[in-house]
Coordinates of C-alpha atoms in Angstrom, one line a residue:
X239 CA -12.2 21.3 -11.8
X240 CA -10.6 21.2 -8.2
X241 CA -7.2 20.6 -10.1
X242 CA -7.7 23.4 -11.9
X243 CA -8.8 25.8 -9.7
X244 CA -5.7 24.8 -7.4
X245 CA -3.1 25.3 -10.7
X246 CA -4.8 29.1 -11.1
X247 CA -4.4 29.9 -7.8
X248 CA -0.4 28.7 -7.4
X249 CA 0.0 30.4 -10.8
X250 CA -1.3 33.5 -9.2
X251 CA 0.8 33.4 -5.7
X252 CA 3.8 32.9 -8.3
X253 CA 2.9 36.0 -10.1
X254 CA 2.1 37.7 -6.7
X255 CA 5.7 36.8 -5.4
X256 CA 7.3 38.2 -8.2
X257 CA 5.8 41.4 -7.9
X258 CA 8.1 43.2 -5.7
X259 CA 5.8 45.4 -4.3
X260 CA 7.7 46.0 -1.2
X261 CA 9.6 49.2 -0.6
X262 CA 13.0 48.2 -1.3
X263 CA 16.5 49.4 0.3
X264 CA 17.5 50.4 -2.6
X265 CA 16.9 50.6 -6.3
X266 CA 19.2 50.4 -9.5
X267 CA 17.8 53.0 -12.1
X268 CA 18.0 50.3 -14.8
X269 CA 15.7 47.4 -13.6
X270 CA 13.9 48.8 -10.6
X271 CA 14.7 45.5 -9.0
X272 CA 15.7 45.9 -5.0
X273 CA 19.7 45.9 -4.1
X274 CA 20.0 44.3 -1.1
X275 CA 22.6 45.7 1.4
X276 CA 24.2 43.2 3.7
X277 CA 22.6 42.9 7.7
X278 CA 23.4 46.2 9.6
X279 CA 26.3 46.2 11.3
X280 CA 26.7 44.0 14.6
X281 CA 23.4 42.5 13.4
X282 CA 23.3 38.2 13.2
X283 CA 22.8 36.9 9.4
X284 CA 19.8 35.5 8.9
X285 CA 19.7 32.5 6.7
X286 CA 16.2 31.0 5.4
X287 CA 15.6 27.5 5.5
X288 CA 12.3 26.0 3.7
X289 CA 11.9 23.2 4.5
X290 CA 9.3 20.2 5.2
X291 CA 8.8 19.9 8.9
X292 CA 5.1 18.7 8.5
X293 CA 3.4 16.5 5.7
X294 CA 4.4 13.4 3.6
X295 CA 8.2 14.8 3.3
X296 CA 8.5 15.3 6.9
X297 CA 11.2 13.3 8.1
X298 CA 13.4 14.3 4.8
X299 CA 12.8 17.6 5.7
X300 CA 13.8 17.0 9.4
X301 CA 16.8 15.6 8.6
X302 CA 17.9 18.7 6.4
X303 CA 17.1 21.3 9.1
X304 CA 19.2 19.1 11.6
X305 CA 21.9 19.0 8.7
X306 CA 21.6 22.7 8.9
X307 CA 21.6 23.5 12.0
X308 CA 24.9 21.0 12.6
X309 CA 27.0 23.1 10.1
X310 CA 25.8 26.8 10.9
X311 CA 26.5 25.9 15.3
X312 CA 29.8 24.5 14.4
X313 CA 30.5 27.5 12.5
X314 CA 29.2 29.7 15.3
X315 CA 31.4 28.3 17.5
X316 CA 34.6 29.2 15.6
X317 CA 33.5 32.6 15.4
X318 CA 31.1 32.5 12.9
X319 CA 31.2 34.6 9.9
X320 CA 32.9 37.9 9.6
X321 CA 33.1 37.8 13.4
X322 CA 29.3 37.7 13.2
X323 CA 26.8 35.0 14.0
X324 CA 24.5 32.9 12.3
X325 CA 20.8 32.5 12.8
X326 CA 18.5 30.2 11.1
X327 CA 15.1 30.7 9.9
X328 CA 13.4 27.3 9.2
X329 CA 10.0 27.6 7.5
X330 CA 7.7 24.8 7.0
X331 CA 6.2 24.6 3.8
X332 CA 4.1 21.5 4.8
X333 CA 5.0 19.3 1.6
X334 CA 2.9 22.2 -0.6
X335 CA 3.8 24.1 -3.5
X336 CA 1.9 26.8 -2.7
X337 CA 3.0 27.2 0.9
X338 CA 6.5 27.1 -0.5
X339 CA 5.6 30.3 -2.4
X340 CA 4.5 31.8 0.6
X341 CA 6.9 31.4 2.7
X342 CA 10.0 31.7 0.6
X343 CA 8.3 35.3 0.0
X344 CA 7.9 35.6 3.7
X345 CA 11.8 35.1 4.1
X346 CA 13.3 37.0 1.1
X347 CA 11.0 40.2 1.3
X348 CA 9.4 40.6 4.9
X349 CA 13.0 38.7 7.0
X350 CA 15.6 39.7 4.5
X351 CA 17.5 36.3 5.4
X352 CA 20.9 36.4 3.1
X353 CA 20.6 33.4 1.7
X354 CA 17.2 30.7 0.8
X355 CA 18.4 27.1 1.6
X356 CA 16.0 24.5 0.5
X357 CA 13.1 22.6 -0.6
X358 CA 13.8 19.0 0.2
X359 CA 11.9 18.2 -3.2
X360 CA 13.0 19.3 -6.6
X361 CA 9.4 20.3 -7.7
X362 CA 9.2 22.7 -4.3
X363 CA 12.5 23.9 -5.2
X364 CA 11.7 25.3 -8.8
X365 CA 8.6 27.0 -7.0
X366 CA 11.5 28.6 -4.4
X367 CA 13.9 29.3 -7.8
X368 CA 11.9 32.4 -9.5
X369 CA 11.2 33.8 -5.7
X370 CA 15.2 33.6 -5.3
X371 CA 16.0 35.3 -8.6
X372 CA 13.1 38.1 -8.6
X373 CA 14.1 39.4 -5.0
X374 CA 18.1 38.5 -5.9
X375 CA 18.5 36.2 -3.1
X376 CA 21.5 33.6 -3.3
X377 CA 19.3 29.8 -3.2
X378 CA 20.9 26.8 -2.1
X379 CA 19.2 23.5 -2.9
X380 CA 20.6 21.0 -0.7
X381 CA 18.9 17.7 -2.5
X382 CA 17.4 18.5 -5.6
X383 CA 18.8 16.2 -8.4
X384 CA 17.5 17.7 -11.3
X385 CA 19.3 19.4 -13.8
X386 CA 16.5 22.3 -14.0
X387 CA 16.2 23.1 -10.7
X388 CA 18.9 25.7 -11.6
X389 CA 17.9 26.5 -14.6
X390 CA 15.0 28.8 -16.5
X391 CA 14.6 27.1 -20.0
X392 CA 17.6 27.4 -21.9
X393 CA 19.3 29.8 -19.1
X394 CA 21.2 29.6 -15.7
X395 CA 19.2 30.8 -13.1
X396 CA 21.4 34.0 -11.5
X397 CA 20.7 33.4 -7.8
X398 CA 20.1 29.6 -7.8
X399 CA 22.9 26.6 -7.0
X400 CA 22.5 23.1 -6.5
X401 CA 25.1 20.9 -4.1
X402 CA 23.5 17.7 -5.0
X403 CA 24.7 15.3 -8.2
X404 CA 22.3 15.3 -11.0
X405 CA 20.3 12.2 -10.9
X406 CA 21.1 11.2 -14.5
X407 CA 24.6 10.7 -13.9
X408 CA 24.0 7.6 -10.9
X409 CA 22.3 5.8 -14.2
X410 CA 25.5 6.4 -16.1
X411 CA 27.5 5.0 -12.9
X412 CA 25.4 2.3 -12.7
X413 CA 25.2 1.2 -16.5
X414 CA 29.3 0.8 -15.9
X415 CA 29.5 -1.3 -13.0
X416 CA 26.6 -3.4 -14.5
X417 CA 29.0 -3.5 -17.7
X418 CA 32.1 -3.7 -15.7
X419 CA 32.2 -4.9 -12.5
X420 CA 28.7 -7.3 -12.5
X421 CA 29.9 -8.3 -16.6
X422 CA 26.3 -8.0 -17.5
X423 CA 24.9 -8.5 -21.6
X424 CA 21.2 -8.5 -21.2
X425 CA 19.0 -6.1 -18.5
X426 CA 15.6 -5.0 -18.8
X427 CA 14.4 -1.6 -17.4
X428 CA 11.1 -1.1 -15.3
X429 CA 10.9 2.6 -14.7
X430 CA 7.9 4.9 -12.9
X431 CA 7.3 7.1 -15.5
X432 CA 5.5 9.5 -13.1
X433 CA 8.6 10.7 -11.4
X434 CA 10.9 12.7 -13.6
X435 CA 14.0 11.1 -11.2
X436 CA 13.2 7.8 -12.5
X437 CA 12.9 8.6 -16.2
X438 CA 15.9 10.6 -16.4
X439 CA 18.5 7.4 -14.5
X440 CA 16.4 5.2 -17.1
X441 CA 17.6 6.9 -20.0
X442 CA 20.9 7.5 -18.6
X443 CA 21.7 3.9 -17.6
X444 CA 19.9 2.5 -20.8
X445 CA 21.9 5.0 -23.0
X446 CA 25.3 4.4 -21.4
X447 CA 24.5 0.3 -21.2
X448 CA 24.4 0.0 -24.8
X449 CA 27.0 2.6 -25.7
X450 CA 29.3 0.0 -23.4
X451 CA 27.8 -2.8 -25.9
X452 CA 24.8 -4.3 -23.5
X453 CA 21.3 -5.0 -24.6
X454 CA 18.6 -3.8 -23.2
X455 CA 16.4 -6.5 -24.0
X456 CA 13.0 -4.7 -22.5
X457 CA 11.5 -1.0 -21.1
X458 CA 8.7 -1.3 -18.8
X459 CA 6.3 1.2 -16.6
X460 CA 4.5 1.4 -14.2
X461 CA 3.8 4.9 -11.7
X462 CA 4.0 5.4 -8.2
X463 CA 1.4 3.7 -5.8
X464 CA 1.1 0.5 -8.1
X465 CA 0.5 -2.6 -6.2
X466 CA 0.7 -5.3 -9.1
X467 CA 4.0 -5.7 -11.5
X468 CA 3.0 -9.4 -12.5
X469 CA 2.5 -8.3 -16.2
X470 CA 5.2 -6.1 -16.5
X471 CA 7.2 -8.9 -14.8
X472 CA 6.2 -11.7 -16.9
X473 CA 6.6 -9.8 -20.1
X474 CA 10.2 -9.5 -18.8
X475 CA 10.6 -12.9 -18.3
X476 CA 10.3 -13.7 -21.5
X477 CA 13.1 -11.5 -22.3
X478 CA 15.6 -13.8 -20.1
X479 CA 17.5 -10.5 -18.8
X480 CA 20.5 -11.3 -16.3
X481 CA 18.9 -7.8 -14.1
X482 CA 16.1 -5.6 -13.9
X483 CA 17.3 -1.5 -13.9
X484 CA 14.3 -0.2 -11.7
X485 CA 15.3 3.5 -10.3
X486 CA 12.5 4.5 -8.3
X487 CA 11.0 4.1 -4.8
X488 CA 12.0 1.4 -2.3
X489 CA 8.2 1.0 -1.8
X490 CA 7.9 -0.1 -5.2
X491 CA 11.2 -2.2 -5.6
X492 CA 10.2 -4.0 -2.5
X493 CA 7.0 -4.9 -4.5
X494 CA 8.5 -6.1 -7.3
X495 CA 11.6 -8.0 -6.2
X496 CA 8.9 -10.3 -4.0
X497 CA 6.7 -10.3 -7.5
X498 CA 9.4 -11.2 -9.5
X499 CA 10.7 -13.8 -7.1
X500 CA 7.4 -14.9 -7.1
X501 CA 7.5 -15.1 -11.3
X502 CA 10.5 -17.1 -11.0
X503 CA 13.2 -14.0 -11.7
X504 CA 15.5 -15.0 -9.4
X505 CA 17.8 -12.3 -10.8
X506 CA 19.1 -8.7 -9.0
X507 CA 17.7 -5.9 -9.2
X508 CA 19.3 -2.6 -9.4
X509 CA 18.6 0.7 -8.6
X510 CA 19.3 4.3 -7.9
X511 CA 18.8 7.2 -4.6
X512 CA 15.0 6.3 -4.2
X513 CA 15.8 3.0 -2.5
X514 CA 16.5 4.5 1.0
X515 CA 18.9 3.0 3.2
X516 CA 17.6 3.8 6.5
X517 CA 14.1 1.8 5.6
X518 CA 15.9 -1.2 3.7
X519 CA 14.9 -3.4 6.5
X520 CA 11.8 -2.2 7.4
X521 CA 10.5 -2.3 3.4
X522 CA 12.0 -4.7 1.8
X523 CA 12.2 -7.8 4.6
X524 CA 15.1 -9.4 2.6
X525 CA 13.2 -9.5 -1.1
X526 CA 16.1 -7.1 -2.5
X527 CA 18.8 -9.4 -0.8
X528 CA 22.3 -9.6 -3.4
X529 CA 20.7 -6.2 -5.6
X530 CA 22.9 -3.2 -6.0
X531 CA 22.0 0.7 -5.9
X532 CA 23.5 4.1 -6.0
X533 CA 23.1 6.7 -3.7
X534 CA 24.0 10.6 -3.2
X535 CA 25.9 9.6 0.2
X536 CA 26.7 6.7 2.7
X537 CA 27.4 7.2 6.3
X538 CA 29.6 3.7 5.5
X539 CA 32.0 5.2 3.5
X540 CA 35.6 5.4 5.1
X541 CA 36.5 8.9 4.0
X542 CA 37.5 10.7 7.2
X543 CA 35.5 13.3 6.1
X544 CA 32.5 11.4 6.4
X545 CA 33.5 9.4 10.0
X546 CA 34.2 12.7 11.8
X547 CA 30.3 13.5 10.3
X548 CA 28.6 10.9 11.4
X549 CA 30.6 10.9 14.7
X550 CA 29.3 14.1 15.3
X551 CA 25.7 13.7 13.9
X552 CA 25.4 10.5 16.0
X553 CA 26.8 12.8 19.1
X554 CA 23.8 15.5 18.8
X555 CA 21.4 13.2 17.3
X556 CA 21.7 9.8 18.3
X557 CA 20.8 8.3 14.8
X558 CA 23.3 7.7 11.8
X559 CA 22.9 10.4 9.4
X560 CA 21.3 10.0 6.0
X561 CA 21.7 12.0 2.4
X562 CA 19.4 14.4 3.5
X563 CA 21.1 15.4 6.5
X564 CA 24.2 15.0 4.7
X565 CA 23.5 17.4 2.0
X566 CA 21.6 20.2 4.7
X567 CA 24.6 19.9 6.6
X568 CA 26.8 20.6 2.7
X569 CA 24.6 23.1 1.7
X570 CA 25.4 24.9 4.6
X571 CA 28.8 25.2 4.6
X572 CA 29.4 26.0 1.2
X573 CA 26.9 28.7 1.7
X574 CA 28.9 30.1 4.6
X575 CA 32.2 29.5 3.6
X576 CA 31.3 31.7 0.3
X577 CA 29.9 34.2 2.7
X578 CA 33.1 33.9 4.6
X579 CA 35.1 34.5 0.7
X580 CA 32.8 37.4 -0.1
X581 CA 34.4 40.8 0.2
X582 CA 31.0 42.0 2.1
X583 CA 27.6 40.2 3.2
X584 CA 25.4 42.0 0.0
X585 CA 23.6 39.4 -1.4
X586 CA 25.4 39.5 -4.6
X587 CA 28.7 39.5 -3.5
X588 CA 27.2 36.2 -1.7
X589 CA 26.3 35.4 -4.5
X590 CA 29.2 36.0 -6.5
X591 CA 31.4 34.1 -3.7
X592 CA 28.8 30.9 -4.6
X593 CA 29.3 31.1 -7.9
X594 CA 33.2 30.9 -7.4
X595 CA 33.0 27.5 -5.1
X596 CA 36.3 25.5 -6.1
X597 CA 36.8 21.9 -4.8
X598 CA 35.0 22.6 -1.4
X599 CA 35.7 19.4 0.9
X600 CA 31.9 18.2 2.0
X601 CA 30.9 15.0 3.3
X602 CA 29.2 14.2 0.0
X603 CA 31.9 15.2 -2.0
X604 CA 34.6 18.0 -3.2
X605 CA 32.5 20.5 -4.3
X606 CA 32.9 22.9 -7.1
X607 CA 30.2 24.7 -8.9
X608 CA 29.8 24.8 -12.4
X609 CA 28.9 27.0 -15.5
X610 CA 25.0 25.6 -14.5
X611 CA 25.5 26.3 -11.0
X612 CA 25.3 22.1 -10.1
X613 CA 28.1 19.9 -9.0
X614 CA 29.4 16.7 -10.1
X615 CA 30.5 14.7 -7.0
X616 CA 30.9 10.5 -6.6
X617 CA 28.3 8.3 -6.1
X618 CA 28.3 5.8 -3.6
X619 CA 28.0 1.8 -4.7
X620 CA 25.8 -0.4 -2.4
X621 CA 24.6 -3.9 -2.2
X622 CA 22.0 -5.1 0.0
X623 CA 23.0 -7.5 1.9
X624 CA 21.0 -8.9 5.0
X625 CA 19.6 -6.3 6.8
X626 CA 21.5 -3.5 5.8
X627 CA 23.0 -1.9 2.2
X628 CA 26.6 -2.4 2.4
X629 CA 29.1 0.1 0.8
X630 CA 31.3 -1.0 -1.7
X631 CA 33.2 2.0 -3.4
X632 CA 32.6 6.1 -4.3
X633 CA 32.8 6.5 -8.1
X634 CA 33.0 9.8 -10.1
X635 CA 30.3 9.8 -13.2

């Protein structure tokens, strides 16, 4: 009943941010719908960051406001934009959907920031995506994977981009190196089938590892928070794999590499994003030792791009950047180097310039956005080894 009463009332701030009951700038006779001018002249541009300062997602959400922040000062600093400077705006949306509503409403309608950059989750960022379209305010998403996030059904969301790789395509990366490189016949797949992340790189790498004549000799579950894999493990067993495809948490893999070692499965395991390099160590304590994984960035990798990054990260911050801060720091710049494009600082023409983003050199990757308003960038290859995932090689999908 609490569940319930909780769905009704985000349902309701939904419909409540969609109603643009605000007196606009403008109107267009046609829709009604508010045509935002740019700021007023001489005035800073405001952009909007929601993000997760507080609550479970904190420290991701940290690390994208520092990301942020990096990008927009180092702009400032050469002038800015349009001989104008940058401010930003950082909500907290405490890890809620319903905050998220609020206070993407807060800076669209009532702060009139240019451009929404954010949520740190996917889920929080197709509660910022409708927001973003209703007011016509040009959305960023600096680490959402999923394909949707831009998307309403069957249509492009207008107003909404994403700079991160779709999580689907590490499974395809991985099902070729496990073909390829690792000359693997037989996996198995253990997959949380509560995260939408981990089902999609299952299908992915199970579809791709056949097409490139594997087996998958066995598909197993289990969700989030699970403490015990034995079964699933021994079942496995049984199947005599050579690895086990498990694209979830770190929390989890952790788990069951010691459970399968345990078992007798003294095989790799491999998996995708959710295994975090910055809490290898501290997690897994040397269970995932000789597995392999993808991930959306690695501060390893000896693209100058990425070195003169970290170098600066490390200067401001201390710590070695991770994805998150990697992506903040991408979303940014493509957002103001469109703004720097666009023939004036309208929203649309923002958004226009977005839309047009051709081969942009980020630290994750060239960027260019496509006909869905995603990217397709490389994905990094790592193998644990000791205390620390080591890079081996950037590879397109």
């Amino acid at each position: 009943m609490r569940r319930a009463r909780g769905l009704a009332r985000f349902a309701l701030l939904l419909a409540l941010a969609a109603c643009d009951s605000r007196k606009p700038s403008q109107t267009t006779p046609a829709t009604g719908a508010a045509v935002q001018a740019g700021p007023a002249a001489g005035a800073p541009i405001l952009l909007g960051h929601v993000g997760s300062l507080t609550g479970p997602d904190a420290s991701q959400g940290g690390s994208t406001d520092k990301g942020i922040r990096l990008a927009v000062d180092e702009q400032n600093a050469r002038g800015g934009v349009k001989g104008r400077q940058v401010v930003v705006r950082t909500a907290d949306d405490q890890g809620k959907q319903e905050e998220v509503v609020l206070v993407t409403t807060r800076l669209a309608v009532e702060e009139k920031v240019s451009v929404l950059l954010g949520a740190v989750a996917t889920g929080r960022s197709l509660a910022m995506a409708p927001i973003a379209d209703t007011h016509r305010v040009p959305m960023v998403t600096p680490s959402s994977t999923n394909p949707m996030a831009t998307r309403d059904g069957d249509k492009v969301r207008p107003y909404v981009f994403r700079v991160a790789l779709a999580s689907p395509l590490q499974g395809l990366v991985m099902a070729r190196f496990a073909r390829d490189t690792l000359k693997l016949q037989r996996v198995a797949v253990l997959r949380d089938v509560g995260a939408d992340a981990s089902v999609g790189l299952a299908d992915a790498f199970l579809s791709r590892f056949k097409e490139l004549g594997g087996e998958v000799v066995d598909d197993q579950s289990y969700k989030a928070g699970d403490a015990d894999f034995k079964a699933q493990l021994a079942a496995i067993r049984k199947k005599k794999p050579e690895a086990i495809y498990v694209p979830g948490a770190l929390v989890e893999a952790a788990l069951i590499a010691r459970q399968a070692r345990d078992l007798g499965l003294a095989i790799p395991l491999l998996g995708g994003d959710g295994w975090d390099p910055a809490r290898l160590h501290e997690v897994a304590r040397g269970a995932l030792e000789g597995s392999y994984f993808t991930s959306l960035f690695s501060p390893q990798d000896p693209n100058p791009r990425v070195a003169a990054f970290v170098k600066r990260y490390q200067a401001r911050h201390i710590v070695v950047p991770d994805a998150l801060a990697a992506h903040g720091y991408d979303a940014a710049q493509v957002t103001l180097e469109a703004m720097a494009r666009a023939p004036d600082l309208s929203r649309t023409a923002i958004r226009d310039a977005l839309a047009a983003t051709r081969a942009f050199p980020g630290v994750t990757g060239d960027i260019t956005i496509g006909p869905d308003h995603g990217t397709a960038k490389p994905v990094a290859l790592l193998k644990v080894q000791g205390e620390q995932a080591t890079f081996l090689r950037a590879v397109l999908p």
